[in-house]
mmCIF file with all atom_site columns, C-alpha atoms and ligand atoms in Angstrom:
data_model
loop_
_atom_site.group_PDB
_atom_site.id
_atom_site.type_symbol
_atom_site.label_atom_id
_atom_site.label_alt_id
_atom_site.label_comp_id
_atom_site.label_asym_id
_atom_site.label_entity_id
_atom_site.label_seq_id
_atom_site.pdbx_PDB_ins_code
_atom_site.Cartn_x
_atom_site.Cartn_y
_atom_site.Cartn_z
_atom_site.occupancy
_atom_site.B_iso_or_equiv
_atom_site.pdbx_formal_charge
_atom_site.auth_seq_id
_atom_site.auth_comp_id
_atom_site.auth_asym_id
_atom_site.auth_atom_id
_atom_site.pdbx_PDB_model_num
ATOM   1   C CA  . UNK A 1 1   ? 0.000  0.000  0.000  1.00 0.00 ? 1   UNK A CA  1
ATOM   2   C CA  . UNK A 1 2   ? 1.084  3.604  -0.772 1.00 0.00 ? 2   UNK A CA  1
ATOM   3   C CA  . UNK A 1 3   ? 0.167  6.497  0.903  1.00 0.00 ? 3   UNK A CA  1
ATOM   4   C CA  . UNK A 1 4   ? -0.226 9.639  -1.047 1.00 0.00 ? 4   UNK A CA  1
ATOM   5   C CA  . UNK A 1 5   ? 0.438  12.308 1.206  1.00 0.00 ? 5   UNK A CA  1
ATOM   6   C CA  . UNK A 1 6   ? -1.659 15.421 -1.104 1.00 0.00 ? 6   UNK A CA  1
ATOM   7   C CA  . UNK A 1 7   ? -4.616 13.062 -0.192 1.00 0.00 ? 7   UNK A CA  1
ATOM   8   C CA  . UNK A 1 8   ? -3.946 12.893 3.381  1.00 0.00 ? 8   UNK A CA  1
ATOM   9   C CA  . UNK A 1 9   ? -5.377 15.392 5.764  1.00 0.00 ? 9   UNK A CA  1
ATOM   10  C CA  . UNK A 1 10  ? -3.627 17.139 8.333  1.00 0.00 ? 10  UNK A CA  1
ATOM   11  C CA  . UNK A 1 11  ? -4.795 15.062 11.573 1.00 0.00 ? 11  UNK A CA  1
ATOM   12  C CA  . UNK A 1 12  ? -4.292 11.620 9.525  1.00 0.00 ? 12  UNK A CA  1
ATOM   13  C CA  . UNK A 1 13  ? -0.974 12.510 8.285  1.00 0.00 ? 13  UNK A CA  1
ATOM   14  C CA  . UNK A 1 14  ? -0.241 12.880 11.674 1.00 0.00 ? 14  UNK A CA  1
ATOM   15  C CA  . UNK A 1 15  ? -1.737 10.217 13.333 1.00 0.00 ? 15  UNK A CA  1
ATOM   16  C CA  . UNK A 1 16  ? 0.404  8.488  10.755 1.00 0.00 ? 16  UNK A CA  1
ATOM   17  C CA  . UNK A 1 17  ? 3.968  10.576 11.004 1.00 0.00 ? 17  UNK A CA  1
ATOM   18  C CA  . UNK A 1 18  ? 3.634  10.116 14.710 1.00 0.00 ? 18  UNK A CA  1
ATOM   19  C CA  . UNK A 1 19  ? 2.820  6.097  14.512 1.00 0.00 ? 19  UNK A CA  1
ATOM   20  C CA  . UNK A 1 20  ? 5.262  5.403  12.146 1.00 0.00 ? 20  UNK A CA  1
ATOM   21  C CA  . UNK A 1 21  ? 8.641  7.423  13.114 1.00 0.00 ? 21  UNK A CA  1
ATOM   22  C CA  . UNK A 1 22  ? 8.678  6.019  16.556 1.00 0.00 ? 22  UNK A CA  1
ATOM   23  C CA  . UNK A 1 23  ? 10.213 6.245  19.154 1.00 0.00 ? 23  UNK A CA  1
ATOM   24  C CA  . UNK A 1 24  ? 10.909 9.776  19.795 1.00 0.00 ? 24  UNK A CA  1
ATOM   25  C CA  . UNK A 1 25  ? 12.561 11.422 22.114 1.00 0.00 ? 25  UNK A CA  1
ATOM   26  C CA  . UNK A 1 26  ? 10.238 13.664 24.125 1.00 0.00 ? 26  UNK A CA  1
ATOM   27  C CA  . UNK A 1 27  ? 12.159 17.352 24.715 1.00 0.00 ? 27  UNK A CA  1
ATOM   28  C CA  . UNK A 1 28  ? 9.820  18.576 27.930 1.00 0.00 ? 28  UNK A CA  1
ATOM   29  C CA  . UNK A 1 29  ? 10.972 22.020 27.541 1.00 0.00 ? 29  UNK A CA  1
ATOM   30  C CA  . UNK A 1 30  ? 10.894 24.697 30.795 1.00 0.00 ? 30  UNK A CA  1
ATOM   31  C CA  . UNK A 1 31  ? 11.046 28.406 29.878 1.00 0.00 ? 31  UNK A CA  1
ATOM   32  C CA  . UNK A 1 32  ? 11.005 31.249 32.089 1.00 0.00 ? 32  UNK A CA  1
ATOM   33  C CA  . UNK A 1 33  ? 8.862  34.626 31.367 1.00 0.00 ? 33  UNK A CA  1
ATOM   34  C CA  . UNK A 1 34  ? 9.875  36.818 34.182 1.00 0.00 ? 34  UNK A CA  1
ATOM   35  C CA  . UNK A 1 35  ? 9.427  34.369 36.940 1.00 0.00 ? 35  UNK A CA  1
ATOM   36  C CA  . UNK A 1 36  ? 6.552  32.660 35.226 1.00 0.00 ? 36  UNK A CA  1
ATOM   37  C CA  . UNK A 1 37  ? 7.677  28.908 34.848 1.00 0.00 ? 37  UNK A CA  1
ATOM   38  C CA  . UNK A 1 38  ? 6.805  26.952 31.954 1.00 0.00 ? 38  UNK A CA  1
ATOM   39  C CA  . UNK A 1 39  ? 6.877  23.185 31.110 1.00 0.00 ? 39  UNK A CA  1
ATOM   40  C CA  . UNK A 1 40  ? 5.512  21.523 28.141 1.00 0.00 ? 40  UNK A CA  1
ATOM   41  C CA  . UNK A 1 41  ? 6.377  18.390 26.224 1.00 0.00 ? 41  UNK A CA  1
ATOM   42  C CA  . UNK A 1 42  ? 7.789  18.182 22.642 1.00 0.00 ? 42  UNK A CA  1
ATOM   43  C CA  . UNK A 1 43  ? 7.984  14.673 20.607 1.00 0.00 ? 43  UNK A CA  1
ATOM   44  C CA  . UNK A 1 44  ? 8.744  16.725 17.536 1.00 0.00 ? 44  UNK A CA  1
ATOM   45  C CA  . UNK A 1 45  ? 12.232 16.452 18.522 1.00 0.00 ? 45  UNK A CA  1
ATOM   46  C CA  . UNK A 1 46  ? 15.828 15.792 17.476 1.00 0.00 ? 46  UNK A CA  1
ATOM   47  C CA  . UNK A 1 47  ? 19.469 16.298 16.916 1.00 0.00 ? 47  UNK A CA  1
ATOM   48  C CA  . UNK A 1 48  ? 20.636 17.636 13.760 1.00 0.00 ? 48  UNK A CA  1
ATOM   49  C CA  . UNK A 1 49  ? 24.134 18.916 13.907 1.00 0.00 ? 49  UNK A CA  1
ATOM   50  C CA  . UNK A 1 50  ? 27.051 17.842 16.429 1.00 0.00 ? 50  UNK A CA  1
ATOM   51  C CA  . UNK A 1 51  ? 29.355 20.980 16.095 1.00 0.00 ? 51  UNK A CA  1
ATOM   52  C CA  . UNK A 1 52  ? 27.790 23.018 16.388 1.00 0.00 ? 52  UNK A CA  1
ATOM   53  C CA  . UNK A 1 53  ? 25.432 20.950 18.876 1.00 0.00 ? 53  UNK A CA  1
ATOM   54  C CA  . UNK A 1 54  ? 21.700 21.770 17.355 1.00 0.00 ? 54  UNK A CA  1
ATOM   55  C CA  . UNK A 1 55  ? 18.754 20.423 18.303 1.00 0.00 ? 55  UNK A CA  1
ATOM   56  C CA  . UNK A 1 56  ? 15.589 20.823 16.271 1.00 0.00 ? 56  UNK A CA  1
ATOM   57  C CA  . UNK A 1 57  ? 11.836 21.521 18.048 1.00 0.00 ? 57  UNK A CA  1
ATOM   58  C CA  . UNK A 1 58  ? 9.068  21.500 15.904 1.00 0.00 ? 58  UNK A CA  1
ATOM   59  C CA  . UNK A 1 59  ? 6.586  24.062 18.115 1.00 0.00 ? 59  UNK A CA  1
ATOM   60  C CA  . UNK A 1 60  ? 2.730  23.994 16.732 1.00 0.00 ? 60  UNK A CA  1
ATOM   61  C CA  . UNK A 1 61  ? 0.253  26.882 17.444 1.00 0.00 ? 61  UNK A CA  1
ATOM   62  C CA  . UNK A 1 62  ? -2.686 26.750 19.781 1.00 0.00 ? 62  UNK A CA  1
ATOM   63  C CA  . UNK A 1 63  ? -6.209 26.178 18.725 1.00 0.00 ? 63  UNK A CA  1
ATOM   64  C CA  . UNK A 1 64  ? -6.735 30.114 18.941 1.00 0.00 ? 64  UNK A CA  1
ATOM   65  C CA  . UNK A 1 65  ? -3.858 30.874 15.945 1.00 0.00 ? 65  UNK A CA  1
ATOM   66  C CA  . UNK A 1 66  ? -1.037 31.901 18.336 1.00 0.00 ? 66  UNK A CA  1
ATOM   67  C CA  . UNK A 1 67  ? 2.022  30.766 19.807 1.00 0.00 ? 67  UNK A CA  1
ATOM   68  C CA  . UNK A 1 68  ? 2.130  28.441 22.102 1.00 0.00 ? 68  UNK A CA  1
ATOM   69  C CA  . UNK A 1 69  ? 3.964  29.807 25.257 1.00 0.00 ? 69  UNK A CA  1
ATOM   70  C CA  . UNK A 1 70  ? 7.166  27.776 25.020 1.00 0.00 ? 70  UNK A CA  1
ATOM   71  C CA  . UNK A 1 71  ? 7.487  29.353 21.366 1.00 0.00 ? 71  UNK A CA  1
ATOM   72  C CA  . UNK A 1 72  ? 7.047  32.653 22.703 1.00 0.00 ? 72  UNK A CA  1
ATOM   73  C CA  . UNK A 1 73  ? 9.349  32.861 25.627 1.00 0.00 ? 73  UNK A CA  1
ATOM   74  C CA  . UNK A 1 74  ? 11.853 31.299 23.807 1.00 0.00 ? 74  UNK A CA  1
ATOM   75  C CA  . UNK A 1 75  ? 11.526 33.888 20.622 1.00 0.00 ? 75  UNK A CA  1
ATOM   76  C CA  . UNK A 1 76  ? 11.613 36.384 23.972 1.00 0.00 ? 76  UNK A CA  1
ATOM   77  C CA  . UNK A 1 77  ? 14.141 35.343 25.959 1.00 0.00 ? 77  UNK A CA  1
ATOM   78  C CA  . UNK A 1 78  ? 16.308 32.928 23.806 1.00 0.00 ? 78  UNK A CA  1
ATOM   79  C CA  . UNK A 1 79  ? 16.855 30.379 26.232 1.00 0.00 ? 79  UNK A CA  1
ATOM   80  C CA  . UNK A 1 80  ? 15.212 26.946 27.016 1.00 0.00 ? 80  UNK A CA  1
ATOM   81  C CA  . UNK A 1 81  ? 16.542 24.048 29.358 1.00 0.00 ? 81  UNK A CA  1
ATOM   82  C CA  . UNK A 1 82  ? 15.738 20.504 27.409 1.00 0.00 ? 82  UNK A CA  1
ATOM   83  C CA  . UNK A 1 83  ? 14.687 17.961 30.475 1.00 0.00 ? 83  UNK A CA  1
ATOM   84  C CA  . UNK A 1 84  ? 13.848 14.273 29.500 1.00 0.00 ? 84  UNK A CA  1
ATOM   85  C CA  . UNK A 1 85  ? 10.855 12.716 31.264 1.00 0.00 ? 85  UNK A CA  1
ATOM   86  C CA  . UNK A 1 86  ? 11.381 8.962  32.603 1.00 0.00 ? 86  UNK A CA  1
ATOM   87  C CA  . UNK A 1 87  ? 8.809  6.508  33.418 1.00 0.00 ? 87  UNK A CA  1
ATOM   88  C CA  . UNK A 1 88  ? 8.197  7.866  37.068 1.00 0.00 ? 88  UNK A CA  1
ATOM   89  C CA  . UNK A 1 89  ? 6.860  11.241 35.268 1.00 0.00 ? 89  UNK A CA  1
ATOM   90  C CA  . UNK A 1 90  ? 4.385  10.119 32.409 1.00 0.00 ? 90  UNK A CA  1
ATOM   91  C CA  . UNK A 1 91  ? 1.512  11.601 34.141 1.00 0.00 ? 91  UNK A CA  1
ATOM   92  C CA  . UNK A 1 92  ? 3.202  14.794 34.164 1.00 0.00 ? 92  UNK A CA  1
ATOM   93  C CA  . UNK A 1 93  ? 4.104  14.800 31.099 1.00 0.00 ? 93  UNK A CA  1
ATOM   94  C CA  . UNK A 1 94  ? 0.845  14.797 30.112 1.00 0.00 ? 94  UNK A CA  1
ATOM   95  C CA  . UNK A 1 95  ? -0.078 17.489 32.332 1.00 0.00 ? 95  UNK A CA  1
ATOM   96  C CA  . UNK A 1 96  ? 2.142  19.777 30.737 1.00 0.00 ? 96  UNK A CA  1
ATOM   97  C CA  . UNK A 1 97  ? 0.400  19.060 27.792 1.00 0.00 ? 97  UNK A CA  1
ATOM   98  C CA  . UNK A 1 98  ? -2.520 20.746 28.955 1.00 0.00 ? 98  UNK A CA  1
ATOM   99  C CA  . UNK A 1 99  ? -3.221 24.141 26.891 1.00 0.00 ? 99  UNK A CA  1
ATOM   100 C CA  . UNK A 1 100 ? -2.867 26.866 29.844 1.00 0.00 ? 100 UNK A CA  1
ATOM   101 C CA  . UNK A 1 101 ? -3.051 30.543 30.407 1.00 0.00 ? 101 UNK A CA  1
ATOM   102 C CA  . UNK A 1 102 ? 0.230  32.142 29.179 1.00 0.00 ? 102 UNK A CA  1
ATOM   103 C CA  . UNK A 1 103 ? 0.453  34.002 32.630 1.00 0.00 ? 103 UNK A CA  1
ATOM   104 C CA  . UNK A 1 104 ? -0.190 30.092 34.422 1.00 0.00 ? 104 UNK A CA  1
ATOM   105 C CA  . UNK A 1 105 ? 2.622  28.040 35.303 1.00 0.00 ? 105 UNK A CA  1
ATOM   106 C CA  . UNK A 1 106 ? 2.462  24.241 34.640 1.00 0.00 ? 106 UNK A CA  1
ATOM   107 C CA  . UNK A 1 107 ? 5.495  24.008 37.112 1.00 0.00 ? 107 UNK A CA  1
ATOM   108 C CA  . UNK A 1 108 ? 3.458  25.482 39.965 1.00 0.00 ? 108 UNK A CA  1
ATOM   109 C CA  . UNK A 1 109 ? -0.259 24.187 39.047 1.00 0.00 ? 109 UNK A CA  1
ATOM   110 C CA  . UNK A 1 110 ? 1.056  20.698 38.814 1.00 0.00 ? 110 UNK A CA  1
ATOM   111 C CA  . UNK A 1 111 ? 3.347  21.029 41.583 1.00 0.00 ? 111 UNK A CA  1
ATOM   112 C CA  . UNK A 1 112 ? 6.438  19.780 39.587 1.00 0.00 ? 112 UNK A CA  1
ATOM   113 C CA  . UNK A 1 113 ? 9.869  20.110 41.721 1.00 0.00 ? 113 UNK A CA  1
ATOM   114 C CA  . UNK A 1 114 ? 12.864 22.256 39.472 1.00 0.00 ? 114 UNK A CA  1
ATOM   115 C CA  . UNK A 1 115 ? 16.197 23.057 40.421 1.00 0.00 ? 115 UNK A CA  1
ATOM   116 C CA  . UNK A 1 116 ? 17.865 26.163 39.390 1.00 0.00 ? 116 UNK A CA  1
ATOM   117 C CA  . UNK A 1 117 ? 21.581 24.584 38.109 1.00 0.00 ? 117 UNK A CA  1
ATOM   118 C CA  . UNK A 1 118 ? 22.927 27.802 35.881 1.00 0.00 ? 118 UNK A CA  1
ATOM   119 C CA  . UNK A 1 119 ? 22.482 30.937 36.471 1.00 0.00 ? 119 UNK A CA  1
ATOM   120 C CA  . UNK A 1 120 ? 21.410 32.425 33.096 1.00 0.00 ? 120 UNK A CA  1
ATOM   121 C CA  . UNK A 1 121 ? 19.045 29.251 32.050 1.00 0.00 ? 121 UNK A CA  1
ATOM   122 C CA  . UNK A 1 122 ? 15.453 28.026 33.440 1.00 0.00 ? 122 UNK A CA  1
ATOM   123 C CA  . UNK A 1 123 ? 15.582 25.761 35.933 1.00 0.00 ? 123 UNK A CA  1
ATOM   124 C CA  . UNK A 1 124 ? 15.705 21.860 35.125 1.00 0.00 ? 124 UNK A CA  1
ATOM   125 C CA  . UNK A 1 125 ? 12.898 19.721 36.249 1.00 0.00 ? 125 UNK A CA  1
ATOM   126 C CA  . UNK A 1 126 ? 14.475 17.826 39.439 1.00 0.00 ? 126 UNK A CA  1
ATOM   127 C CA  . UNK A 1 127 ? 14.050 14.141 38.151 1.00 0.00 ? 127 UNK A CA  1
ATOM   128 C CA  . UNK A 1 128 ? 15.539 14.556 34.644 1.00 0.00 ? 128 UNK A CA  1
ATOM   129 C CA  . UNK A 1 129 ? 18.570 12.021 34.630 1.00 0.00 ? 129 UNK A CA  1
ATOM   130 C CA  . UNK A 1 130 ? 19.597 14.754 32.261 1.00 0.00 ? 130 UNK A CA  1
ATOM   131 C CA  . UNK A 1 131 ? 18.911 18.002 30.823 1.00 0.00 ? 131 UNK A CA  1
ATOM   132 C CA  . UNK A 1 132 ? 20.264 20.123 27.968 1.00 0.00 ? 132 UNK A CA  1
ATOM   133 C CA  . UNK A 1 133 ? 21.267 24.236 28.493 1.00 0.00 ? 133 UNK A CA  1
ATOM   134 C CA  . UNK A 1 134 ? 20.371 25.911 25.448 1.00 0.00 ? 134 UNK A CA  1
ATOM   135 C CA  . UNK A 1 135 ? 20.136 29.394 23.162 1.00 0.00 ? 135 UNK A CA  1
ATOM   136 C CA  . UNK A 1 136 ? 17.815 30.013 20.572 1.00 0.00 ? 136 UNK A CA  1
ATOM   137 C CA  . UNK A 1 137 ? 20.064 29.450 17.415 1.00 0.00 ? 137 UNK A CA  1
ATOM   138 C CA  . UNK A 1 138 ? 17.474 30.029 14.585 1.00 0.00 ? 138 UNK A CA  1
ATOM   139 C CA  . UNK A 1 139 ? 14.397 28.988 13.142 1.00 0.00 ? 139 UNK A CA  1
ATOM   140 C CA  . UNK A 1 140 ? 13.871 26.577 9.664  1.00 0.00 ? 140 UNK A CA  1
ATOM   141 C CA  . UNK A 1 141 ? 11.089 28.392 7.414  1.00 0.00 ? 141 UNK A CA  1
ATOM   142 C CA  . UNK A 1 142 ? 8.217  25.871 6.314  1.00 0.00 ? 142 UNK A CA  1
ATOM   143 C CA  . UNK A 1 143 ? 4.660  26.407 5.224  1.00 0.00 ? 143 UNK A CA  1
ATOM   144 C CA  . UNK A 1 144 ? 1.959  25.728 7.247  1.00 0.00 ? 144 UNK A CA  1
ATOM   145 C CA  . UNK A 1 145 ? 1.377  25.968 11.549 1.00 0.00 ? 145 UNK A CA  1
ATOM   146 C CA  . UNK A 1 146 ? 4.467  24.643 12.405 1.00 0.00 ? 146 UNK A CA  1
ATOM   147 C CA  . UNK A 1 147 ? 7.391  26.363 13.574 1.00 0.00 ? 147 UNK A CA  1
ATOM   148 C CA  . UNK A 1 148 ? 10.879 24.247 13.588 1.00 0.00 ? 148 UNK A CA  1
ATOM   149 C CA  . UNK A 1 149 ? 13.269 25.938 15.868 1.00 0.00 ? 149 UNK A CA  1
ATOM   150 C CA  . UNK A 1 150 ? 16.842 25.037 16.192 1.00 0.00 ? 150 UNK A CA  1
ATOM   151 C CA  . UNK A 1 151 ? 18.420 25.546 19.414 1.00 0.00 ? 151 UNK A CA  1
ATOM   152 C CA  . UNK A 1 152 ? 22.043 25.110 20.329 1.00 0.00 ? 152 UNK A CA  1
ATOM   153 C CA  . UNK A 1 153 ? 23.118 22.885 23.497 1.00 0.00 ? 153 UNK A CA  1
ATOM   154 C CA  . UNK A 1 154 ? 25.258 25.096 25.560 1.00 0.00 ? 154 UNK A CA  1
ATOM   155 C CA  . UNK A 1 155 ? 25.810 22.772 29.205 1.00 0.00 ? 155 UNK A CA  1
ATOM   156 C CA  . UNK A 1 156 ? 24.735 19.710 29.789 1.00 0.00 ? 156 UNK A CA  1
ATOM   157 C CA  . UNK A 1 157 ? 23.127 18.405 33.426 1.00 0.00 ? 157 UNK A CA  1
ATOM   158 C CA  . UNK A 1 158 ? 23.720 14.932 33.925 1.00 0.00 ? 158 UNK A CA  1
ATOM   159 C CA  . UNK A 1 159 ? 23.323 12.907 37.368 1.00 0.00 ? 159 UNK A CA  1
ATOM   160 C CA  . UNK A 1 160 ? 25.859 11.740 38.564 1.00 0.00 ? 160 UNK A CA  1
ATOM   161 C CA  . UNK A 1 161 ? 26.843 8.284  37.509 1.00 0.00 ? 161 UNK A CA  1
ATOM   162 C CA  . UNK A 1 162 ? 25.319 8.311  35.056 1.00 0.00 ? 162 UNK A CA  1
ATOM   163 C CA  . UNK A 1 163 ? 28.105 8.713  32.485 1.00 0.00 ? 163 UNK A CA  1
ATOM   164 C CA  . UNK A 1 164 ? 31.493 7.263  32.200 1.00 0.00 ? 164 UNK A CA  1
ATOM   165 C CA  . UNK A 1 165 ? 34.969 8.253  32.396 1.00 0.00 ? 165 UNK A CA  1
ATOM   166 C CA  . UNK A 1 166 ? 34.444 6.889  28.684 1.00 0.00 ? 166 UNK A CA  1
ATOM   167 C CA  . UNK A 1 167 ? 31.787 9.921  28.183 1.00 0.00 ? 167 UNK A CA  1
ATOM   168 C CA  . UNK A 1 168 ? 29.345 6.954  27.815 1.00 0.00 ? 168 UNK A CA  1
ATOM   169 C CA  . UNK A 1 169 ? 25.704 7.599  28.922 1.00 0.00 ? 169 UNK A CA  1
ATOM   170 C CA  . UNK A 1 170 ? 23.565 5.600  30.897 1.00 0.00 ? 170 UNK A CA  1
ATOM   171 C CA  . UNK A 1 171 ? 19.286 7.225  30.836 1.00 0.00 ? 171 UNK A CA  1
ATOM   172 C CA  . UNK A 1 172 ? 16.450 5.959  30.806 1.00 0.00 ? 172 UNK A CA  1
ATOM   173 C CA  . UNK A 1 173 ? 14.073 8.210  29.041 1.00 0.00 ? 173 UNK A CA  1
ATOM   174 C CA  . UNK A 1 174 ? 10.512 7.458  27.707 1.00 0.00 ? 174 UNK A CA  1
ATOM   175 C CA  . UNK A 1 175 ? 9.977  8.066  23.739 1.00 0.00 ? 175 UNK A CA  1
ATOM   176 C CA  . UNK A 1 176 ? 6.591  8.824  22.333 1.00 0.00 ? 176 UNK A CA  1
ATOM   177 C CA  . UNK A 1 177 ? 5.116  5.871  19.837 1.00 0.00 ? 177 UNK A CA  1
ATOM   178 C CA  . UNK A 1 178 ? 2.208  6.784  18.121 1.00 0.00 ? 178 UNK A CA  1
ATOM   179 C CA  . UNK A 1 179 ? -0.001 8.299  21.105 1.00 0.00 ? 179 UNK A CA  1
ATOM   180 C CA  . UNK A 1 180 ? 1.838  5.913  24.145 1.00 0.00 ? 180 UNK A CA  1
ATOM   181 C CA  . UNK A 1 181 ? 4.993  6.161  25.839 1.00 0.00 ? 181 UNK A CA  1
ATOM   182 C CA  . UNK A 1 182 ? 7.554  3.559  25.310 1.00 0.00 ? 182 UNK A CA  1
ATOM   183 C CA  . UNK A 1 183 ? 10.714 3.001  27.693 1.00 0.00 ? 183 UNK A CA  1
ATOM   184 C CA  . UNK A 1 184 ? 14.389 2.438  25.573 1.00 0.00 ? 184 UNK A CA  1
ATOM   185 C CA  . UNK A 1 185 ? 15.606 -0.988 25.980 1.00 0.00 ? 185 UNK A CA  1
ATOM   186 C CA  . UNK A 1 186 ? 18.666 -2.816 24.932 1.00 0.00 ? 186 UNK A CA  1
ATOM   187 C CA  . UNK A 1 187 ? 18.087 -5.641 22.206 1.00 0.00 ? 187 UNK A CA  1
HETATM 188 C C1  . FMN B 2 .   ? 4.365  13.465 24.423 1.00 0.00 ? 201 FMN B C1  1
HETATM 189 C C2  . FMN B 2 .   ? 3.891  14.728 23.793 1.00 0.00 ? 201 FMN B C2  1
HETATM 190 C C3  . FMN B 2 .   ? 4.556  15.244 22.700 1.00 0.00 ? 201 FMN B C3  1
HETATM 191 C C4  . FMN B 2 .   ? 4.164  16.456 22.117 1.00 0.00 ? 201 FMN B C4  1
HETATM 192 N N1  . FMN B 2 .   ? 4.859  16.924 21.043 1.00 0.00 ? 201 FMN B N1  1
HETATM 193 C C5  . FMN B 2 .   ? 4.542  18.131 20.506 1.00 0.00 ? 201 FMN B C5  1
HETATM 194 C C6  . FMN B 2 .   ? 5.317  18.661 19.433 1.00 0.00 ? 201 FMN B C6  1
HETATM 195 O O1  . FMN B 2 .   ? 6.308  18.071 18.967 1.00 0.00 ? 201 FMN B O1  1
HETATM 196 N N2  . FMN B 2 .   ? 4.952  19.878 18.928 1.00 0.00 ? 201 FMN B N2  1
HETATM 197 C C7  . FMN B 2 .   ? 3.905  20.589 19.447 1.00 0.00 ? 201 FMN B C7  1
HETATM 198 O O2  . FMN B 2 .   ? 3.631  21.708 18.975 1.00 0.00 ? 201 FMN B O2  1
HETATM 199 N N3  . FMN B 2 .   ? 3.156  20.102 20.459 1.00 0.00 ? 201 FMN B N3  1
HETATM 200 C C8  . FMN B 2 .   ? 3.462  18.903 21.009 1.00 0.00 ? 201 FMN B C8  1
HETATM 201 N N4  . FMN B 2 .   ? 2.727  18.407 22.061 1.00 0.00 ? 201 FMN B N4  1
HETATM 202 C C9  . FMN B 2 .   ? 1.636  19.246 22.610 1.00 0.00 ? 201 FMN B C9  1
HETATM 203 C C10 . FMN B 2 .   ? 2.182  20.355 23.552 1.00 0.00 ? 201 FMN B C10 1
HETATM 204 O O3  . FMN B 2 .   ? 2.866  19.776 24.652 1.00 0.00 ? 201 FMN B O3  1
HETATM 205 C C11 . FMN B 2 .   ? 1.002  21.209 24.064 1.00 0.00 ? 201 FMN B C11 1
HETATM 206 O O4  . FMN B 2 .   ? 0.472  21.931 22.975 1.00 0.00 ? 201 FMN B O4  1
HETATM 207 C C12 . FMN B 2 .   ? 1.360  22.165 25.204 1.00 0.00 ? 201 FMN B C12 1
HETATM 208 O O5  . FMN B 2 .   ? 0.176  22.694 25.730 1.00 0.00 ? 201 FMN B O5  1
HETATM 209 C C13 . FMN B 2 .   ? 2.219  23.334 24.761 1.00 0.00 ? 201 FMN B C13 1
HETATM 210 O O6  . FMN B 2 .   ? 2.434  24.101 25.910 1.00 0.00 ? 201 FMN B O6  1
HETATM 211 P P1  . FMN B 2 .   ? 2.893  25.612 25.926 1.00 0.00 ? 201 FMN B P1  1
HETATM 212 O O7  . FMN B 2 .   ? 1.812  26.468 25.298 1.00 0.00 ? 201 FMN B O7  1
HETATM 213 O O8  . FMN B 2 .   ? 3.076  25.877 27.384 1.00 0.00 ? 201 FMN B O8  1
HETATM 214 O O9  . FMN B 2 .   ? 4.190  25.702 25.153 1.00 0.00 ? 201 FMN B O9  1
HETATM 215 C C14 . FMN B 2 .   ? 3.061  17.176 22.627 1.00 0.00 ? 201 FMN B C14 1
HETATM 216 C C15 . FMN B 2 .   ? 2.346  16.643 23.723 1.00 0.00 ? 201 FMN B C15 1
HETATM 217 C C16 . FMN B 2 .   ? 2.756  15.426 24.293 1.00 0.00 ? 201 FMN B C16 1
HETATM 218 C C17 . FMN B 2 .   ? 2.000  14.861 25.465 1.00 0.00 ? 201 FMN B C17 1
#
């Protein structure tokens, strides 16, 4: 069977995208608007470049037309801390999914626990393993709703042993499949 994408509507071509190029990473993103802590979940997510070290986040709009709030702090501020939900956190995950008022903050209303590591950087939520310092680097023009940003990893946060002398890693984030969570597991 082949799937013609100019026949396939928006939702379906999603349900589809995000069913078949599984797992991904989820970035669950905190920004900071002068005090006002926010925490949302990306799956739209992934390394593109190693030097420079880019990331990609592909940032929809809310139902209304405008930007959703992680989009706009970071366009305001240019600065987001990555964190990388495990399977202790799924149910705030999804939380942080919840569309909220831009002046709300899913960190307080959902009572999620953040630690303030660096200085000039939101805070990182306290039971990422790890948790990626980065700048707004630029943003990759498409049609359409969707706004790719590319954002470059400054500092890193990683618990401790969790990495090697060897620089190898050991975390165990959840990926989105399709509209579930999966844990990564060795074959
Ligand atoms: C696991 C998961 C992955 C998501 N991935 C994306 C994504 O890649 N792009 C996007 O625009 N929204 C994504 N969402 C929806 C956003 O998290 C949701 O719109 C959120 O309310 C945005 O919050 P904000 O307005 O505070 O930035 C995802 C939701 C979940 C639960």
């Amino acid at each position: 069977m082949i799937l013609n994408y100019e026949n396939i509507d928006d939702l379906n071509r999603y349900k589809i995208m995000s069913g078949s190029i599984v797992p991904r990473p989820i970035a669950w993103i905190v920004t900071d608007d002068n005090g006002i802590l926010n925490a949302a979940p990306f799956s739209y997510f992934i390394p593109i470049s190693t030097n420079p070290a880019l990331v990609i986040v592909a940032i929809g709009k809310k139902d209304d037309g405008s930007l959703k709030d992680t989009l706009a702090n970071i366009l305001k501020t240019k600065k987001a801390t990555i964190c990388f939900p495990n399977r202790t956190n799924v149910e705030q995950v999804q939380k942080c999914a919840t569309p909220l008022a831009k002046n709300e903050s899913e960190i307080e209303k959902f009572e999620i626990n953040v630690r303030k590591e660096l200085e000039d950087y939101p805070p990182l939520i306290s039971s990422t393993q790890t948790a990626l310092f980065c700048e707004y680097y630029d943003t990759y023009k498409v049609e359409g709703d969707t706004t790719p940003i590319i954002l470059k990893i400054n500092y890193q946060y990683i618990e401790d042993g969790r990495i090697s002398d060897r620089n190898h890693t050991n975390i165990d984030s959840i990926g989105r499949s399709g509209i579930t969570f999966k844990a990564m597991v060795d074959l």
